[in-house]
PDB file of C-alpha atoms in Angstrom:
ATOM      1  CA  ILE A   8     -16.389 -19.751  39.107  1.00 57.00           C
ATOM      2  CA  TRP A   9     -12.561 -19.251  39.013  1.00 58.00           C
ATOM      3  CA  LEU A  10     -12.753 -21.234  35.328  1.00 55.00           C
ATOM      4  CA  SER A  11     -15.571 -19.285  34.150  1.00 52.00           C
ATOM      5  CA  ILE A  12     -13.630 -15.887  34.954  1.00 49.00           C
ATOM      6  CA  VAL A  13     -10.577 -17.319  33.261  1.00 50.00           C
ATOM      7  CA  PHE A  14     -12.591 -18.323  30.376  1.00 53.00           C
ATOM      8  CA  LEU A  15     -14.460 -15.169  29.759  1.00 48.00           C
ATOM      9  CA  ARG A  16     -11.024 -13.246  29.911  1.00 52.00           C
ATOM     10  CA  PHE A  17      -9.705 -15.754  27.347  1.00 52.00           C
ATOM     11  CA  ILE A  18     -12.920 -14.754  25.092  1.00 50.00           C
ATOM     12  CA  PHE A  19     -12.313 -11.010  25.823  1.00 45.00           C
ATOM     13  CA  LEU A  20      -8.546 -10.941  24.666  1.00 50.00           C
ATOM     14  CA  THR A  21      -9.075 -13.218  21.625  1.00 51.00           C
ATOM     15  CA  LYS A  22     -11.697 -10.738  20.299  1.00 46.00           C
ATOM     16  CA  LEU A  23      -9.210  -7.898  21.169  1.00 45.00           C
ATOM     17  CA  LEU A  24      -6.432  -9.249  19.497  1.00 49.00           C
ATOM     18  CA  ASN A  25      -8.577 -10.360  16.472  1.00 50.00           C
ATOM     19  CA  THR A  26      -9.940  -6.930  16.302  1.00 44.00           C
ATOM     20  CA  ASP A  27      -6.331  -5.506  16.157  1.00 47.00           C
ATOM     21  CA  LEU A  28      -5.098  -7.970  13.775  1.00 49.00           C
ATOM     22  CA  MET A  29      -7.959  -7.055  11.200  1.00 70.00           C
ATOM     23  CA  LYS A  30      -7.146  -3.400  11.377  1.00 90.00           C
ATOM     24  CA  THR A  31      -6.350  -2.080   8.017  1.00 98.00           C
ATOM     25  CA  ARG A  32      -3.421   0.430   7.968  1.00 98.00           C
ATOM     26  CA  LEU A  33      -3.487   3.637   5.608  1.00 98.00           C
ATOM     27  CA  SER A  34      -0.275   4.485   3.726  1.00 98.00           C
ATOM     28  CA  VAL A  35      -0.449   7.966   2.149  1.00 98.00           C
ATOM     29  CA  ASN A  36       1.032   8.214  -1.161  1.00 98.00           C
ATOM     30  CA  VAL A  37       2.588  11.746  -1.280  1.00 98.00           C
ATOM     31  CA  ASN A  38       3.611  11.941  -5.008  1.00 97.00           C
ATOM     32  CA  LYS A  39       0.940  14.550  -5.746  1.00 97.00           C
ATOM     33  CA  ILE A  40       2.110  16.800  -3.134  1.00 98.00           C
ATOM     34  CA  ALA A  41       5.487  16.755  -5.093  1.00 98.00           C
ATOM     35  CA  THR A  42       3.872  17.330  -8.431  1.00 97.00           C
ATOM     36  CA  LEU A  43       2.196  20.533  -7.043  1.00 97.00           C
ATOM     37  CA  ARG A  44       5.717  21.479  -5.704  1.00 97.00           C
ATOM     38  CA  ASN A  45       7.300  20.941  -8.908  1.00 97.00           C
ATOM     39  CA  ALA A  46       4.811  23.055 -10.853  1.00 95.00           C
ATOM     40  CA  ARG A  47       6.368  26.139  -9.669  1.00 94.00           C
ATOM     41  CA  GLY A  48       9.686  25.232  -8.527  1.00 92.00           C
ATOM     42  CA  GLY A  49      11.215  25.828  -5.229  1.00 94.00           C
ATOM     43  CA  ASN A  50       9.880  24.192  -2.088  1.00 96.00           C
ATOM     44  CA  ASN A  51       5.976  25.221  -1.519  1.00 97.00           C
ATOM     45  CA  PRO A  52       4.440  22.953  -0.594  1.00 98.00           C
ATOM     46  CA  ASP A  53       7.326  21.533   1.552  1.00 98.00           C
ATOM     47  CA  ILE A  54       6.855  17.928   1.294  1.00 98.00           C
ATOM     48  CA  LEU A  55       8.754  17.047   4.438  1.00 98.00           C
ATOM     49  CA  ASP A  56       6.501  19.283   6.600  1.00 98.00           C
ATOM     50  CA  LEU A  57       3.433  17.927   5.139  1.00 98.00           C
ATOM     51  CA  ILE A  58       4.729  14.143   5.879  1.00 98.00           C
ATOM     52  CA  LYS A  59       5.201  15.071   9.309  1.00 98.00           C
ATOM     53  CA  LYS A  60       1.819  16.510   9.539  1.00 98.00           C
ATOM     54  CA  ILE A  61       0.219  13.407   7.652  1.00 98.00           C
ATOM     55  CA  GLU A  62       1.692  11.365  10.255  1.00 98.00           C
ATOM     56  CA  SER A  63       0.386  13.042  13.367  1.00 98.00           C
ATOM     57  CA  PHE A  64      -3.072  13.161  11.556  1.00 98.00           C
ATOM     58  CA  GLY A  65      -2.976   9.170  12.138  1.00 98.00           C
ATOM     59  CA  ALA A  66      -1.689   7.865   8.899  1.00 98.00           C
ATOM     60  CA  ASP A  67       0.225   4.425   9.127  1.00 98.00           C
ATOM     61  CA  GLY A  68       2.745   5.060   6.609  1.00 98.00           C
ATOM     62  CA  ILE A  69       4.265   6.995   3.659  1.00 98.00           C
ATOM     63  CA  THR A  70       4.468   5.653   0.043  1.00 98.00           C
ATOM     64  CA  VAL A  71       6.470   7.382  -2.940  1.00 98.00           C
ATOM     65  CA  HIS A  72       7.265   6.287  -6.324  1.00 96.00           C
ATOM     66  CA  PRO A  73      10.644   7.798  -7.558  1.00 96.00           C
ATOM     67  CA  ARG A  74      10.282   7.442 -11.469  1.00 93.00           C
ATOM     68  CA  ASN A  75      13.129   8.107 -13.643  1.00 90.00           C
ATOM     69  CA  ASP A  76      11.968  11.394 -14.844  1.00 91.00           C
ATOM     70  CA  GLU A  77      11.294  12.819 -11.471  1.00 92.00           C
ATOM     71  CA  ARG A  78       7.823  14.103 -12.618  1.00 92.00           C
ATOM     72  CA  HIS A  79       7.108  14.112  -8.633  1.00 95.00           C
ATOM     73  CA  ILE A  80       9.028  12.548  -6.053  1.00 97.00           C
ATOM     74  CA  THR A  81      12.893  13.313  -6.731  1.00 97.00           C
ATOM     75  CA  LEU A  82      15.874  11.218  -5.881  1.00 97.00           C
ATOM     76  CA  ASN A  83      16.671  13.744  -3.238  1.00 98.00           C
ATOM     77  CA  ASP A  84      13.179  13.545  -1.860  1.00 98.00           C
ATOM     78  CA  VAL A  85      13.512   9.780  -1.190  1.00 98.00           C
ATOM     79  CA  TYR A  86      16.787  10.354   0.951  1.00 98.00           C
ATOM     80  CA  GLU A  87      15.496  13.264   2.482  1.00 98.00           C
ATOM     81  CA  ILE A  88      12.183  11.491   3.683  1.00 98.00           C
ATOM     82  CA  SER A  89      13.674   8.716   4.982  1.00 98.00           C
ATOM     83  CA  LYS A  90      15.601  10.643   7.414  1.00 98.00           C
ATOM     84  CA  ILE A  91      12.403  12.096   9.097  1.00 98.00           C
ATOM     85  CA  VAL A  92       9.604   9.542   8.580  1.00 98.00           C
ATOM     86  CA  LYS A  93       8.386   7.552  11.746  1.00 98.00           C
ATOM     87  CA  THR A  94       5.957   5.361  10.287  1.00 98.00           C
ATOM     88  CA  ASP A  95       6.531   2.860   7.735  1.00 98.00           C
ATOM     89  CA  PHE A  96       8.159   3.947   4.561  1.00 98.00           C
ATOM     90  CA  ASN A  97       7.004   2.271   1.444  1.00 98.00           C
ATOM     91  CA  ILE A  98       8.889   2.836  -1.940  1.00 98.00           C
ATOM     92  CA  GLU A  99       7.133   1.478  -5.112  1.00 96.00           C
ATOM     93  CA  GLY A 100       8.898   1.202  -8.538  1.00 95.00           C
ATOM     94  CA  TYR A 101      10.272  -1.160 -11.382  1.00 93.00           C
ATOM     95  CA  PRO A 102      13.171  -3.113 -10.049  1.00 94.00           C
ATOM     96  CA  ASP A 103      16.006  -1.556 -12.265  1.00 93.00           C
ATOM     97  CA  LYS A 104      19.435  -0.538 -11.040  1.00 94.00           C
ATOM     98  CA  ARG A 105      18.632   2.754 -10.096  1.00 95.00           C
ATOM     99  CA  PHE A 106      15.566   1.905  -7.928  1.00 96.00           C
ATOM    100  CA  LEU A 107      17.414  -1.178  -6.359  1.00 97.00           C
ATOM    101  CA  LYS A 108      20.207   1.259  -5.292  1.00 98.00           C
ATOM    102  CA  ILE A 109      17.800   3.436  -3.556  1.00 98.00           C
ATOM    103  CA  ILE A 110      16.474   0.679  -1.791  1.00 98.00           C
ATOM    104  CA  ASN A 111      19.768  -0.936  -0.792  1.00 98.00           C
ATOM    105  CA  ASP A 112      20.626   2.681   0.525  1.00 98.00           C
ATOM    106  CA  VAL A 113      17.331   3.504   2.232  1.00 98.00           C
ATOM    107  CA  LYS A 114      16.240   0.241   3.502  1.00 98.00           C
ATOM    108  CA  PRO A 115      12.587   1.208   4.023  1.00 98.00           C
ATOM    109  CA  GLU A 116      10.134  -0.826   5.653  1.00 98.00           C
ATOM    110  CA  GLN A 117       8.386  -2.156   2.559  1.00 98.00           C
ATOM    111  CA  VAL A 118       9.346  -2.122  -1.166  1.00 98.00           C
ATOM    112  CA  THR A 119       6.438  -2.648  -3.783  1.00 98.00           C
ATOM    113  CA  LEU A 120       7.412  -3.984  -6.987  1.00 96.00           C
ATOM    114  CA  VAL A 121       5.511  -2.707  -9.948  1.00 94.00           C
ATOM    115  CA  PRO A 122       5.665  -3.329 -13.642  1.00 89.00           C
ATOM    116  CA  ASP A 123       5.401   0.311 -14.755  1.00 74.00           C
ATOM    117  CA  ALA A 124       7.079   1.089 -18.197  1.00 64.00           C
ATOM    118  CA  PRO A 125       9.199   4.474 -17.966  1.00 60.00           C
ATOM    119  CA  ASP A 126       6.417   6.474 -19.994  1.00 60.00           C
ATOM    120  CA  VAL A 127       3.150   5.515 -17.854  1.00 60.00           C
ATOM    121  CA  ILE A 128       1.329   8.297 -16.281  1.00 55.00           C
ATOM    122  CA  THR A 129       0.541   5.848 -13.184  1.00 59.00           C
ATOM    123  CA  SER A 130       0.655   2.204 -12.160  1.00 60.00           C
ATOM    124  CA  ASN A 131      -2.244   1.056 -14.546  1.00 61.00           C
ATOM    125  CA  ARG A 132      -1.872  -2.770 -14.096  1.00 64.00           C
ATOM    126  CA  GLY A 133      -0.344  -5.545 -12.153  1.00 69.00           C
ATOM    127  CA  TRP A 134       2.558  -7.752 -13.107  1.00 67.00           C
ATOM    128  CA  LYS A 135       2.069 -10.566 -15.732  1.00 79.00           C
ATOM    129  CA  GLU A 136       3.566 -13.674 -16.270  1.00 71.00           C
ATOM    130  CA  SER A 137       5.112 -12.376 -19.614  1.00 64.00           C
ATOM    131  CA  ASP A 138       6.678  -9.489 -17.606  1.00 71.00           C
ATOM    132  CA  LEU A 139       8.828 -11.915 -15.278  1.00 69.00           C
ATOM    133  CA  GLY A 140      11.618 -12.568 -17.970  1.00 66.00           C
ATOM    134  CA  PHE A 141      14.297 -11.585 -15.387  1.00 74.00           C
ATOM    135  CA  ASP A 142      15.617 -12.986 -12.241  1.00 85.00           C
ATOM    136  CA  LEU A 143      13.070 -11.526  -9.879  1.00 89.00           C
ATOM    137  CA  LYS A 144      13.258 -14.360  -7.467  1.00 91.00           C
ATOM    138  CA  SER A 145      17.000 -13.075  -6.647  1.00 94.00           C
ATOM    139  CA  ILE A 146      16.022  -9.430  -6.342  1.00 95.00           C
ATOM    140  CA  VAL A 147      13.398 -10.392  -3.835  1.00 96.00           C
ATOM    141  CA  LYS A 148      15.883 -12.209  -1.689  1.00 96.00           C
ATOM    142  CA  SER A 149      18.292  -9.412  -2.040  1.00 97.00           C
ATOM    143  CA  ILE A 150      15.588  -7.022  -0.846  1.00 98.00           C
ATOM    144  CA  LYS A 151      14.502  -9.401   1.995  1.00 98.00           C
ATOM    145  CA  LYS A 152      18.138  -9.378   3.313  1.00 98.00           C
ATOM    146  CA  LEU A 153      17.516  -5.429   4.276  1.00 98.00           C
ATOM    147  CA  ASN A 154      14.762  -6.559   6.384  1.00 98.00           C
ATOM    148  CA  SER A 155      12.381  -4.829   4.025  1.00 98.00           C
ATOM    149  CA  LYS A 156       9.002  -6.572   3.380  1.00 98.00           C
ATOM    150  CA  VAL A 157       8.555  -6.961  -0.249  1.00 98.00           C
ATOM    151  CA  SER A 158       5.058  -6.662  -2.018  1.00 98.00           C
ATOM    152  CA  LEU A 159       4.062  -7.516  -5.619  1.00 96.00           C
ATOM    153  CA  PHE A 160       1.683  -5.284  -7.311  1.00 95.00           C
ATOM    154  CA  ILE A 161      -0.868  -7.761  -9.247  1.00 95.00           C
ATOM    155  CA  ASP A 162      -4.255  -8.065 -10.657  1.00 94.00           C
ATOM    156  CA  PRO A 163      -6.626  -9.993  -8.862  1.00 95.00           C
ATOM    157  CA  SER A 164      -5.520 -13.530 -10.072  1.00 94.00           C
ATOM    158  CA  ILE A 165      -4.808 -16.916  -8.487  1.00 96.00           C
ATOM    159  CA  SER A 166      -2.093 -17.584 -10.843  1.00 93.00           C
ATOM    160  CA  MET A 167      -0.109 -14.392 -10.180  1.00 94.00           C
ATOM    161  CA  VAL A 168      -0.661 -15.333  -6.445  1.00 96.00           C
ATOM    162  CA  ASN A 169       1.155 -18.288  -6.959  1.00 95.00           C
ATOM    163  CA  PHE A 170       3.663 -16.552  -8.677  1.00 92.00           C
ATOM    164  CA  ALA A 171       4.148 -14.428  -5.649  1.00 94.00           C
ATOM    165  CA  LEU A 172       4.321 -17.459  -3.500  1.00 95.00           C
ATOM    166  CA  ASP A 173       6.951 -18.847  -5.854  1.00 93.00           C
ATOM    167  CA  TYR A 174       9.136 -15.753  -5.717  1.00 92.00           C
ATOM    168  CA  GLY A 175       8.788 -15.523  -1.916  1.00 95.00           C
ATOM    169  CA  VAL A 176       7.165 -12.244  -1.484  1.00 97.00           C
ATOM    170  CA  ASP A 177       5.535 -11.013   1.681  1.00 98.00           C
ATOM    171  CA  ARG A 178       2.575  -9.486   0.597  1.00 98.00           C
ATOM    172  CA  ILE A 179       0.936  -8.620  -2.448  1.00 97.00           C
ATOM    173  CA  GLU A 180      -0.911  -5.148  -3.510  1.00 97.00           C
ATOM    174  CA  LEU A 181      -3.955  -5.830  -5.634  1.00 97.00           C
ATOM    175  CA  TYR A 182      -4.415  -3.444  -8.230  1.00 96.00           C
ATOM    176  CA  THR A 183      -7.826  -1.950  -7.692  1.00 97.00           C
ATOM    177  CA  GLY A 184      -8.391   0.279 -10.700  1.00 94.00           C
ATOM    178  CA  THR A 185     -10.664  -2.354 -12.079  1.00 94.00           C
ATOM    179  CA  TYR A 186     -12.649  -2.284  -9.118  1.00 97.00           C
ATOM    180  CA  ALA A 187     -13.129   1.310  -9.088  1.00 97.00           C
ATOM    181  CA  ASP A 188     -13.963   1.596 -12.728  1.00 95.00           C
ATOM    182  CA  SER A 189     -16.542  -0.920 -12.096  1.00 95.00           C
ATOM    183  CA  PHE A 190     -18.101   0.472  -8.963  1.00 96.00           C
ATOM    184  CA  SER A 191     -21.480   0.650 -10.094  1.00 94.00           C
ATOM    185  CA  ASN A 192     -21.404  -2.970 -10.362  1.00 94.00           C
ATOM    186  CA  LYS A 193     -19.274  -3.553  -7.209  1.00 95.00           C
ATOM    187  CA  ARG A 194     -20.962  -6.817  -6.277  1.00 94.00           C
ATOM    188  CA  ASP A 195     -19.984  -8.236  -9.399  1.00 93.00           C
ATOM    189  CA  ILE A 196     -16.395  -7.175  -9.486  1.00 95.00           C
ATOM    190  CA  ILE A 197     -15.536  -7.657  -5.869  1.00 98.00           C
ATOM    191  CA  ASP A 198     -15.933 -11.486  -6.130  1.00 97.00           C
ATOM    192  CA  LYS A 199     -12.587 -12.048  -7.891  1.00 96.00           C
ATOM    193  CA  TYR A 200     -10.701  -9.865  -5.030  1.00 97.00           C
ATOM    194  CA  ILE A 201     -12.513 -11.997  -2.412  1.00 98.00           C
ATOM    195  CA  SER A 202     -11.372 -15.307  -3.801  1.00 97.00           C
ATOM    196  CA  VAL A 203      -7.612 -13.949  -4.503  1.00 97.00           C
ATOM    197  CA  SER A 204      -7.505 -12.451  -0.987  1.00 98.00           C
ATOM    198  CA  GLU A 205      -8.816 -15.465   0.688  1.00 98.00           C
ATOM    199  CA  TYR A 206      -6.337 -17.613  -1.246  1.00 98.00           C
ATOM    200  CA  ALA A 207      -3.315 -15.396  -0.633  1.00 98.00           C
ATOM    201  CA  TYR A 208      -4.019 -15.159   3.026  1.00 97.00           C
ATOM    202  CA  LYS A 209      -4.580 -18.812   3.502  1.00 97.00           C
ATOM    203  CA  ASN A 210      -0.930 -19.267   1.908  1.00 98.00           C
ATOM    204  CA  GLY A 211       0.646 -16.795   4.173  1.00 97.00           C
ATOM    205  CA  ILE A 212       0.591 -13.647   2.058  1.00 98.00           C
ATOM    206  CA  GLU A 213      -0.418 -10.378   3.449  1.00 98.00           C
ATOM    207  CA  ILE A 214      -2.864  -8.203   1.282  1.00 98.00           C
ATOM    208  CA  ASN A 215      -2.390  -4.634   0.151  1.00 98.00           C
ATOM    209  CA  ALA A 216      -4.460  -2.705  -2.030  1.00 98.00           C
ATOM    210  CA  GLY A 217      -4.310   0.397  -4.149  1.00 97.00           C
ATOM    211  CA  HIS A 218      -5.187   2.490  -7.124  1.00 95.00           C
ATOM    212  CA  ASP A 219      -8.303   4.685  -7.532  1.00 95.00           C
ATOM    213  CA  LEU A 220      -9.545   3.984  -4.062  1.00 98.00           C
ATOM    214  CA  ASN A 221     -11.297   6.816  -2.601  1.00 98.00           C
ATOM    215  CA  LEU A 222     -13.943   7.925  -0.040  1.00 98.00           C
ATOM    216  CA  GLU A 223     -16.789   6.319  -2.192  1.00 98.00           C
ATOM    217  CA  ASN A 224     -15.387   2.875  -2.821  1.00 98.00           C
ATOM    218  CA  LEU A 225     -13.122   2.062   0.138  1.00 98.00           C
ATOM    219  CA  ARG A 226     -15.448   1.327   2.960  1.00 98.00           C
ATOM    220  CA  PHE A 227     -17.163  -1.531   0.587  1.00 98.00           C
ATOM    221  CA  PHE A 228     -13.647  -3.025  -0.324  1.00 98.00           C
ATOM    222  CA  LYS A 229     -12.543  -3.133   3.257  1.00 98.00           C
ATOM    223  CA  LYS A 230     -16.006  -4.724   4.515  1.00 97.00           C
ATOM    224  CA  SER A 231     -15.544  -7.247   1.681  1.00 98.00           C
ATOM    225  CA  ILE A 232     -11.910  -8.195   2.400  1.00 97.00           C
ATOM    226  CA  PRO A 233     -11.765  -8.110   6.308  1.00 95.00           C
ATOM    227  CA  ASN A 234      -7.980  -9.376   6.125  1.00 96.00           C
ATOM    228  CA  LEU A 235      -6.621  -6.134   4.310  1.00 98.00           C
ATOM    229  CA  TYR A 236      -3.416  -5.404   5.746  1.00 98.00           C
ATOM    230  CA  GLU A 237      -2.858  -1.917   4.112  1.00 98.00           C
ATOM    231  CA  VAL A 238      -4.064   0.452   1.318  1.00 98.00           C
ATOM    232  CA  SER A 239      -1.998   2.960  -0.561  1.00 98.00           C
ATOM    233  CA  ILE A 240      -3.853   6.012  -1.400  1.00 98.00           C
ATOM    234  CA  GLY A 241      -2.464   9.366  -2.789  1.00 97.00           C
ATOM    235  CA  HIS A 242      -4.457  11.007  -5.751  1.00 96.00           C
ATOM    236  CA  ALA A 243      -8.137  10.828  -4.295  1.00 98.00           C
ATOM    237  CA  LEU A 244      -6.754  11.717  -0.723  1.00 98.00           C
ATOM    238  CA  ILE A 245      -4.688  14.728  -1.895  1.00 98.00           C
ATOM    239  CA  CYS A 246      -7.795  15.904  -4.003  1.00 97.00           C
ATOM    240  CA  ASP A 247     -10.100  15.564  -1.221  1.00 98.00           C
ATOM    241  CA  SER A 248      -7.759  17.297   1.224  1.00 98.00           C
ATOM    242  CA  LEU A 249      -8.660  20.530  -0.959  1.00 97.00           C
ATOM    243  CA  SER A 250     -12.069  20.415   0.018  1.00 98.00           C
ATOM    244  CA  TYR A 251     -11.844  18.985   3.655  1.00 98.00           C
ATOM    245  CA  GLY A 252      -8.390  19.894   4.734  1.00 98.00           C
ATOM    246  CA  LEU A 253      -5.622  17.355   5.165  1.00 98.00           C
ATOM    247  CA  GLU A 254      -6.031  16.689   8.600  1.00 98.00           C
ATOM    248  CA  LYS A 255     -10.051  15.910   8.284  1.00 98.00           C
ATOM    249  CA  THR A 256      -9.287  13.991   5.017  1.00 98.00           C
ATOM    250  CA  ILE A 257      -6.999  11.569   6.777  1.00 98.00           C
ATOM    251  CA  LYS A 258      -9.352  10.811   9.551  1.00 98.00           C
ATOM    252  CA  LEU A 259     -12.205  10.342   6.899  1.00 98.00           C
ATOM    253  CA  TYR A 260     -10.070   7.673   5.239  1.00 98.00           C
ATOM    254  CA  LEU A 261      -9.484   6.088   8.619  1.00 98.00           C
ATOM    255  CA  GLU A 262     -12.944   5.809   9.349  1.00 98.00           C
ATOM    256  CA  GLN A 263     -13.594   4.061   6.172  1.00 98.00           C
ATOM    257  CA  LEU A 264     -11.124   1.412   7.136  1.00 98.00           C
ATOM    258  CA  LYS A 265     -12.644   0.558  10.525  1.00 93.00           C
TER     259      LYS A 265
END
């Protein structure tokens, strides 16, 4: 009887731990809040106040992309946000001198490296082999010395997972714009995301995802990739908050990730 009780407790704890491990985190990209503020100047909406609310509503992290032209998040924003954020702070951007100085100063929990040219409106593709003509491996090493996790923004490609492995990153962020654009044929498009995620996970890389994920397509993506570590969502979430309010919107997104 005693052995049976011990065994049942073991099974229960194992299931509990596995459930917790499979929980997918929601990082809210606050770029669009800054875009709205910048449209009129001043400090309305107050991005710092809203970040505090976003975290209190259950978000697991905050994401920013401090572009050189400061079209949304400014350099000052990054430093001020770093002082008040209580969840994981994720800073994404192209690894030029300016960006690396920000990372070295702030030391965020996660750094997502993207291949964006200065003139692109949004991150619209992952890294390609042809983009990697500089010493990215040394950059990754220097960021990891800050105790920041490094994530590489890639298209769903086994070859790019191999590059990620070679460069020593902790995570990949799968570009999901293609998935969102083809959602009407979701069962056809999801297969490559599944195979790439499984390959990365088996090789010790955690899987993030982002770009055009929304309330319509997020649940299917999560159910298809149960080992999904984190999603970063901004544009759709802020748009939905105009209809539902910010608190309810965040809870709706968290519900999709269960």
